[in-house]
Short mmCIF file of C-alpha atoms and ligand atoms in Angstrom, two decimals:
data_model
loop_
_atom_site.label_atom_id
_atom_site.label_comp_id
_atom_site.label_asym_id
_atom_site.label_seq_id
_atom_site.Cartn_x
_atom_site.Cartn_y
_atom_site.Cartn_z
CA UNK A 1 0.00 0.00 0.00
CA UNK A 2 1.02 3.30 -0.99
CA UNK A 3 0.78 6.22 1.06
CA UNK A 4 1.29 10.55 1.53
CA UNK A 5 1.41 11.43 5.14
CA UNK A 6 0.17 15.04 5.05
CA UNK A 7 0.76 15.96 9.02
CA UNK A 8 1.52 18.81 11.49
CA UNK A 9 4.33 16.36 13.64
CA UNK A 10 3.43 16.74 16.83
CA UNK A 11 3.55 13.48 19.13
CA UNK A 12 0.40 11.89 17.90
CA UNK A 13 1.81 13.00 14.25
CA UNK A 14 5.02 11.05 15.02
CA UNK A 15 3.21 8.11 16.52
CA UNK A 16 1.36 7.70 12.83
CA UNK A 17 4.72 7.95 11.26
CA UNK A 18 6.25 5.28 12.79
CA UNK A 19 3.62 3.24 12.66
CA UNK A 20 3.34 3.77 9.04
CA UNK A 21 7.37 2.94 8.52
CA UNK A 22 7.07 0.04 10.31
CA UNK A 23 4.32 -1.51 8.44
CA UNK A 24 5.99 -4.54 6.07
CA UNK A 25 3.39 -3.78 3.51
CA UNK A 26 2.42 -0.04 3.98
CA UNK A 27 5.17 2.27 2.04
CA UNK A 28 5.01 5.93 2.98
CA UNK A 29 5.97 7.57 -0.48
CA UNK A 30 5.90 11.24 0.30
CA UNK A 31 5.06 13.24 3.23
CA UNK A 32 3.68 16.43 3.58
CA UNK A 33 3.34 19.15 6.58
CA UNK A 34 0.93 21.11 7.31
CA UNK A 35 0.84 24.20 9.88
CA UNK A 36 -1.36 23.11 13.34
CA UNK A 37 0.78 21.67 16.49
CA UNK A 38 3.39 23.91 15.22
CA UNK A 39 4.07 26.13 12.01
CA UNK A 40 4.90 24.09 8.61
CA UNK A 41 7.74 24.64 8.44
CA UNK A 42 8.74 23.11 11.81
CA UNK A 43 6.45 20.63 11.23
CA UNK A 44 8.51 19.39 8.36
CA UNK A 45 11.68 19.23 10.46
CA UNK A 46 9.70 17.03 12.92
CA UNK A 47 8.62 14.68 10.21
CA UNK A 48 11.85 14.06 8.24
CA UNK A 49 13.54 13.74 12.16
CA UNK A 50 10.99 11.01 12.96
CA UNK A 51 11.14 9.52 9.49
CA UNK A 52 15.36 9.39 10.11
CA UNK A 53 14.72 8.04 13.44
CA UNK A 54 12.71 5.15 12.08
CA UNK A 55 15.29 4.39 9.39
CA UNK A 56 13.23 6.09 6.58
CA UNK A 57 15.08 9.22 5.78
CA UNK A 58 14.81 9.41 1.83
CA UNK A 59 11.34 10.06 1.92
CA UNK A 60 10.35 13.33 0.62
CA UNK A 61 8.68 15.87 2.87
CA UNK A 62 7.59 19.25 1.22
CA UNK A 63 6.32 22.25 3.35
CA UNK A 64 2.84 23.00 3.29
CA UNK A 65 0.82 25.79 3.28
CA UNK A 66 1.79 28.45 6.22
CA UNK A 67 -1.91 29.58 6.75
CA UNK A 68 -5.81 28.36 6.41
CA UNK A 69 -7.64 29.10 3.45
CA UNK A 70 -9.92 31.63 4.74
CA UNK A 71 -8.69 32.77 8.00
CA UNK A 72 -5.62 33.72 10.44
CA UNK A 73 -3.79 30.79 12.22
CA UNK A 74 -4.26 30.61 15.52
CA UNK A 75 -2.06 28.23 17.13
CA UNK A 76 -3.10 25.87 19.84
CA UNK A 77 -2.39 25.23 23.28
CA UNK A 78 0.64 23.49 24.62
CA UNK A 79 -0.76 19.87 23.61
CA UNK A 80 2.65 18.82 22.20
CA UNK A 81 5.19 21.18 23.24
CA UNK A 82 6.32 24.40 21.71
CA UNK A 83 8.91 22.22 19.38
CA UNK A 84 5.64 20.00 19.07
CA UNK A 85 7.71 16.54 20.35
CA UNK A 86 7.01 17.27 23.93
CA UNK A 87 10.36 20.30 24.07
CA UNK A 88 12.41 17.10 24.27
CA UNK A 89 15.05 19.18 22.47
CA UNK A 90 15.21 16.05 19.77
CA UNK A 91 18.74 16.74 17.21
CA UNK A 92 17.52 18.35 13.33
CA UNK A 93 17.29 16.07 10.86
CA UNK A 94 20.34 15.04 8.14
CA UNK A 95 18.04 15.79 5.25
CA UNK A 96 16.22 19.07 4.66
CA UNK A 97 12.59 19.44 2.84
CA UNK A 98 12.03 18.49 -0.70
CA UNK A 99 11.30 21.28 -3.21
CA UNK A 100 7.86 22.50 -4.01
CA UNK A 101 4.78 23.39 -1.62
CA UNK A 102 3.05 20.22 -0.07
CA UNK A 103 -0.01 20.68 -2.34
CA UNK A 104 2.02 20.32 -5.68
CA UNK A 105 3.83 17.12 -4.32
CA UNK A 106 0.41 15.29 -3.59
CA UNK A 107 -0.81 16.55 -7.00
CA UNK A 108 2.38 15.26 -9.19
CA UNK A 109 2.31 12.33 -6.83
CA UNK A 110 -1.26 11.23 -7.35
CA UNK A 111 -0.89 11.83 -11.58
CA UNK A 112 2.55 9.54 -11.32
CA UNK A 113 0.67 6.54 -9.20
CA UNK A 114 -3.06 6.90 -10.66
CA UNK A 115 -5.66 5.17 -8.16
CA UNK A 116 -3.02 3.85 -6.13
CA UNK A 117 -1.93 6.25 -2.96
CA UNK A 118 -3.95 6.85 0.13
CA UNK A 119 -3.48 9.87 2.20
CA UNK A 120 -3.37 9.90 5.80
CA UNK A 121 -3.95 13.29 6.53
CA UNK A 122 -3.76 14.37 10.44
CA UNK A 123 -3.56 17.99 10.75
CA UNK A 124 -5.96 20.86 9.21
CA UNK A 125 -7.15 20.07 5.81
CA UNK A 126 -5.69 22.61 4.06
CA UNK A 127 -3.20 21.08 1.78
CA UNK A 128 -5.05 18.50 0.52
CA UNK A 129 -7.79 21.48 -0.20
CA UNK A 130 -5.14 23.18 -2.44
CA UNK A 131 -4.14 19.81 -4.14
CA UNK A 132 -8.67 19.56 -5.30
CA UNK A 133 -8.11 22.98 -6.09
CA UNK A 134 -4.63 22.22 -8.55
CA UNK A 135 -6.04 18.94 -9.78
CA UNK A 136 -10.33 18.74 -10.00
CA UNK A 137 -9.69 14.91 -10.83
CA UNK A 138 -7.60 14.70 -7.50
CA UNK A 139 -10.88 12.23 -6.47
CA UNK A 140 -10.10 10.10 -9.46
CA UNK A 141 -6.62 10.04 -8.91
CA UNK A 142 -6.23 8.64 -4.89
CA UNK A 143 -7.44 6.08 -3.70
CA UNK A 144 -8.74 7.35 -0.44
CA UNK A 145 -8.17 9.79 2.07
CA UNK A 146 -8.06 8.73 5.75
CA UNK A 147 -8.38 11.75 7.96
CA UNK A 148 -8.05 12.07 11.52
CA UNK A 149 -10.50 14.94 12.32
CA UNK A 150 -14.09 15.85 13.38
CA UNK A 151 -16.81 15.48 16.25
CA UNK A 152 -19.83 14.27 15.21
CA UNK A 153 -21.47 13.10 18.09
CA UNK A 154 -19.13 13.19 20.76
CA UNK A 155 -17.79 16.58 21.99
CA UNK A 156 -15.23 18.42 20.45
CA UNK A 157 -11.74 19.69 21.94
CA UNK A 158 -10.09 22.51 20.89
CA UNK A 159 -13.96 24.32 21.26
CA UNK A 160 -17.11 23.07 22.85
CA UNK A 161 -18.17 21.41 19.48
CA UNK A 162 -15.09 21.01 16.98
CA UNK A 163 -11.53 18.98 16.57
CA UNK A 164 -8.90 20.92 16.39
CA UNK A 165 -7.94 19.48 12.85
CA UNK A 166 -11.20 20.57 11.28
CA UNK A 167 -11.25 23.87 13.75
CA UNK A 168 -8.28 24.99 11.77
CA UNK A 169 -9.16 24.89 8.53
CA UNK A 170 -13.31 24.56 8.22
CA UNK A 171 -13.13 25.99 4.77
CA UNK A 172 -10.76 23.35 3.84
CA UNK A 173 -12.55 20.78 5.96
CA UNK A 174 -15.53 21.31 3.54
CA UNK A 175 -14.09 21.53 0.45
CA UNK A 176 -12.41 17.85 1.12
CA UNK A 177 -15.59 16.07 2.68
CA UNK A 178 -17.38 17.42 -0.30
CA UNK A 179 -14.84 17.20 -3.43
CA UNK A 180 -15.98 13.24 -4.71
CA UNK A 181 -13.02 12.41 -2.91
CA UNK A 182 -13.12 8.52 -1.30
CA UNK A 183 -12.43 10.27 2.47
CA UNK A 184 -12.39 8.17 5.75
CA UNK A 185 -13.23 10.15 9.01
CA UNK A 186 -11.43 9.14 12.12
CA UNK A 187 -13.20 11.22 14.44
CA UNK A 188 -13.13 12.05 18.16
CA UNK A 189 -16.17 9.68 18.45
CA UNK A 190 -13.49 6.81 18.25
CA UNK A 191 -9.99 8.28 19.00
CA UNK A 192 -11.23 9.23 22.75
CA UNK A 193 -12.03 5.65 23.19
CA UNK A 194 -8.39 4.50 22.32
CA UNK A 195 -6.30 5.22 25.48
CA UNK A 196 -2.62 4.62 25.28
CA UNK A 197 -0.95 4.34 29.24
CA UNK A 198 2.29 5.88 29.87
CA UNK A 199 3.42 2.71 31.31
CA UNK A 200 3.29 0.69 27.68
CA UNK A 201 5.91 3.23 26.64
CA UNK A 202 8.47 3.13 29.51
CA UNK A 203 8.84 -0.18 29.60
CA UNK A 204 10.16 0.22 25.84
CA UNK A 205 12.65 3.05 26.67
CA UNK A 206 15.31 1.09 27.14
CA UNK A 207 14.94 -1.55 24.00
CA UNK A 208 15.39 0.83 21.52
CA UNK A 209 15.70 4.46 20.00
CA UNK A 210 12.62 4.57 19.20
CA UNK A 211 10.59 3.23 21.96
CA UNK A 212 13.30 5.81 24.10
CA UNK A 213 11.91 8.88 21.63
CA UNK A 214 8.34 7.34 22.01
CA UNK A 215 8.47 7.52 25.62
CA UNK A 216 10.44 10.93 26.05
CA UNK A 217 7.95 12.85 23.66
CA UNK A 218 5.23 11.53 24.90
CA UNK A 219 6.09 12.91 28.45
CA UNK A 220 4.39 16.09 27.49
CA UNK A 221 1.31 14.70 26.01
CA UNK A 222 0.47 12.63 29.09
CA UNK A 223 1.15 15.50 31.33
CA UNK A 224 -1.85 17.50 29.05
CA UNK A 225 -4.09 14.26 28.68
CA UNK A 226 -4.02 13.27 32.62
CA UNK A 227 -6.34 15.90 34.37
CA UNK A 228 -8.00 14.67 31.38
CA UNK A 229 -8.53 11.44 31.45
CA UNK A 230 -7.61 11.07 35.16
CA UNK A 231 -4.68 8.73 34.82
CA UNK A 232 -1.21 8.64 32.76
CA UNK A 233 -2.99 7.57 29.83
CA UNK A 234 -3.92 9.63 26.33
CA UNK A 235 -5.73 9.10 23.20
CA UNK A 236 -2.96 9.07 20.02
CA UNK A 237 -5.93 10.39 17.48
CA UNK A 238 -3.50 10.81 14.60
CA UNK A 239 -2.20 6.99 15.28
CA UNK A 240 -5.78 5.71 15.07
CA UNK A 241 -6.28 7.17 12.39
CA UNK A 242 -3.00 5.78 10.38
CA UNK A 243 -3.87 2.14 11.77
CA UNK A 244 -7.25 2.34 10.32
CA UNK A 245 -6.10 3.37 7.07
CA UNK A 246 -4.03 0.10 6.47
CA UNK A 247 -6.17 -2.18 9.02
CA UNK A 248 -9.67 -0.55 8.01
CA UNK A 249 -11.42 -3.67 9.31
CA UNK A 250 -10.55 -2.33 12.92
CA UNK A 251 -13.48 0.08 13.15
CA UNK A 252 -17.18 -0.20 11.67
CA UNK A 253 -18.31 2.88 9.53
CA UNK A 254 -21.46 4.77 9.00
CA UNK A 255 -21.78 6.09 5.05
CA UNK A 256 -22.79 9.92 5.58
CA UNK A 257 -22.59 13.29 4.19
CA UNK A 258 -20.98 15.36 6.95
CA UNK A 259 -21.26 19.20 7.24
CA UNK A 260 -18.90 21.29 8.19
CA UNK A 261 -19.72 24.45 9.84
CA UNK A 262 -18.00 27.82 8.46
CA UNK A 263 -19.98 30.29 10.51
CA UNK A 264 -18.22 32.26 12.88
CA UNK A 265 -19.33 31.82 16.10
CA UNK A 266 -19.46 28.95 18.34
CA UNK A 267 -20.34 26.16 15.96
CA UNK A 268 -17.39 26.80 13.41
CA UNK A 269 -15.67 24.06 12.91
CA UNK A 270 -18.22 21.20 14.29
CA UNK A 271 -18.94 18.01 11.87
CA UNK A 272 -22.25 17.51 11.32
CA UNK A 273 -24.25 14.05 10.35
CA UNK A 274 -28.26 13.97 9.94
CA UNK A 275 -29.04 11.55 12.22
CA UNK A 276 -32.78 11.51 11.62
CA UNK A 277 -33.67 7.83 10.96
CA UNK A 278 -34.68 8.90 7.59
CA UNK A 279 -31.87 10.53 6.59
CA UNK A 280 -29.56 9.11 3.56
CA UNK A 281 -27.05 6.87 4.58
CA UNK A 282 -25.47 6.54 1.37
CA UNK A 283 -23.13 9.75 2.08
CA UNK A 284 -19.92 9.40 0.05
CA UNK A 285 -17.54 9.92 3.39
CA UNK A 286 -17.11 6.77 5.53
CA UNK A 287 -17.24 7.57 9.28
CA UNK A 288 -15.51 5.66 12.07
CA UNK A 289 -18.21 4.30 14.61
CA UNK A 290 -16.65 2.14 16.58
CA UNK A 291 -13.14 0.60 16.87
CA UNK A 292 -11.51 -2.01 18.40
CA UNK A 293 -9.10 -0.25 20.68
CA UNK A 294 -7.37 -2.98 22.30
CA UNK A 295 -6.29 -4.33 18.48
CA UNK A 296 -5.45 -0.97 17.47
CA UNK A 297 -3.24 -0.74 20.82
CA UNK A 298 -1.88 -4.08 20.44
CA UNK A 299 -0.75 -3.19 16.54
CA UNK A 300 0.66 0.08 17.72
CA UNK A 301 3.18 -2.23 20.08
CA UNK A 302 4.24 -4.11 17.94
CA UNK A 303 4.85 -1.75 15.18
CA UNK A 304 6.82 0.12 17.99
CA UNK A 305 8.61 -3.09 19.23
CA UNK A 306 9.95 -3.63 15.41
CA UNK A 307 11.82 -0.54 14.83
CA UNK A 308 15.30 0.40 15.49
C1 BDR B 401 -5.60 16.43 16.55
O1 BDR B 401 -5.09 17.69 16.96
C2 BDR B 401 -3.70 17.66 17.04
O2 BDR B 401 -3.25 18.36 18.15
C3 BDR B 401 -3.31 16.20 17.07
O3 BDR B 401 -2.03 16.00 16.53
C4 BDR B 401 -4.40 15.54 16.28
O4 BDR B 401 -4.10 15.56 14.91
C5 BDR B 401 -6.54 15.90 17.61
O5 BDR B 401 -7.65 16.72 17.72
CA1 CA B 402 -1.88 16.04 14.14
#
């Protein structure tokens, strides 16, 4: 399988990554970053350091777009760190970014390797808004695109009522849950049920660099997630979301059309599904119901457990 990481690194970011490297039959072909946990550019430092880390340094990661379609960027709170790996001071990468914007990468990408690469996409939408924009047959051309983003019924977290991915960009958000294209939704509804303990981690610090960089990032995140969740435990959204686009049979799907909300008040940014028991359910995005978070965990280990 064939795949374009499009991510704002940050820990969950990183998680996805080295899940996706470690994968026998998933290879990562490109990556792109995308402004969110940090700025892009940043973000594409993070991402070639974790691909290094993970022994996958000669993939291609092009900076994305600096700023939403439609309105400032406002950065978040300290989820991941103000480096966005948990100010773990990790070394820069060898390698530096790959010419081009983000956007034109996915679109030369997708023309080379016609119906064959999936996006994993888990920051705002933005880039892969710009790519529709490039390339109207961009639907035609991927196969899918899994994205870790959106509320529907459970409560948002950046605001009252949106994810912080689709909070960022909502005018992007819409353009890509509307643009034909094949797009999985990995919501809050399912990553909030996947709770990774600290514990799992630490006892891999010692067995190798990356279970040590696993377990140091990570620091950070469980310090946010604990007066959260009420223990040293956290849910890796963006890692969900990159198991379920190579293991798709780990979570059942509703077919919907999902709205996103561009007003500007205190709905912008919240994914909407008609719920009325008469409403279509033959909505071209597929939306993550349920998943089975102990598999997902389990997958996540060893993935973690097979890297240098
Ligand atoms: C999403 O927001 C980011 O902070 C995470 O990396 C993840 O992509 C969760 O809402
Ligand atoms: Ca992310």
């Amino acid at each position: 399988m064939e795949v374009i990481v499009d991510c704002d690194t940050g820990i969950d970011d990183a998680f996805a990554l080295m899940y996706l490297t470690a994968h026998p039959q998933v290879t990562i072909v490109a990556a792109g970053s995308i402004w969110g946990n940090v700025p892009a550019a940043p973000a594409a430092l993070n991402t070639l350091r974790v691909l290094e880390l993970c022994g996958a340094g000669g993939v291609p990661v092009a900076v994305g777009a600096a700023t939403p379609l439609a309105k400032a960027f406002i950065p978040y709170d300290g989820v991941h760190g103000a480096d966005g790996l948990g100010n773990t001071g990790q070394p820069a990468p060898a390698g530096g970014p790959a010419a081009g914007s983000a956007a034109e990468q996915l679109v030369r990408l997708a023309r080379e390797h016609p119906g064959r690469l999936t996006v994993v996409a888990t920051g705002p939408l933005t880039n892969v808004a710009l790519a529709h924009l490039l390339e109207p047959r961009l639907s035609t051309l991927l196969n899918r695109v899994v994205v870790m983003g959106g509320a529907v019924d459970a409560p948002g977290n950046v605001t009252a009522l949106a994810e912080a991915n689709i909070w960022g960009d909502p005018e992007a958000a819409k353009l890509v849950l509307n643009s034909g294209l094949a797009v999985t939704l990995v919501g809050l509804d399912v990553t909030m049920g996947v709770l990774l303990e600290e514990e799992a981690l630490r006892v891999r610090r010692d067995r190798s660099a990356a279970g040590a960089f696993a377990s140091a990032v990570a620091k950070q995140y469980f310090d946010f997630y604990e007066p959260r969740t009420l223990r040293r435990a956290a849910p890796p959204h963006d890692l969900v979301a990159a198991v379920l686009a190579v293991e798709p049979e780990l979570a059942t799907y509703d077919q919907a059309t999902v709205e996103v909300l561009t007003s500007d008040d205190t709905a912008r940014g919240k994914t909407v599904v008609d719920r009325r028991s008469w409403a279509d359910r033959t909505g071209p995005v597929s939306v993550a119901r349920t998943v089975d978070a102990e598999r997902i965990l389990r997958t996540w280990m060893d993935a973690l457990d097979s890297l240098p």
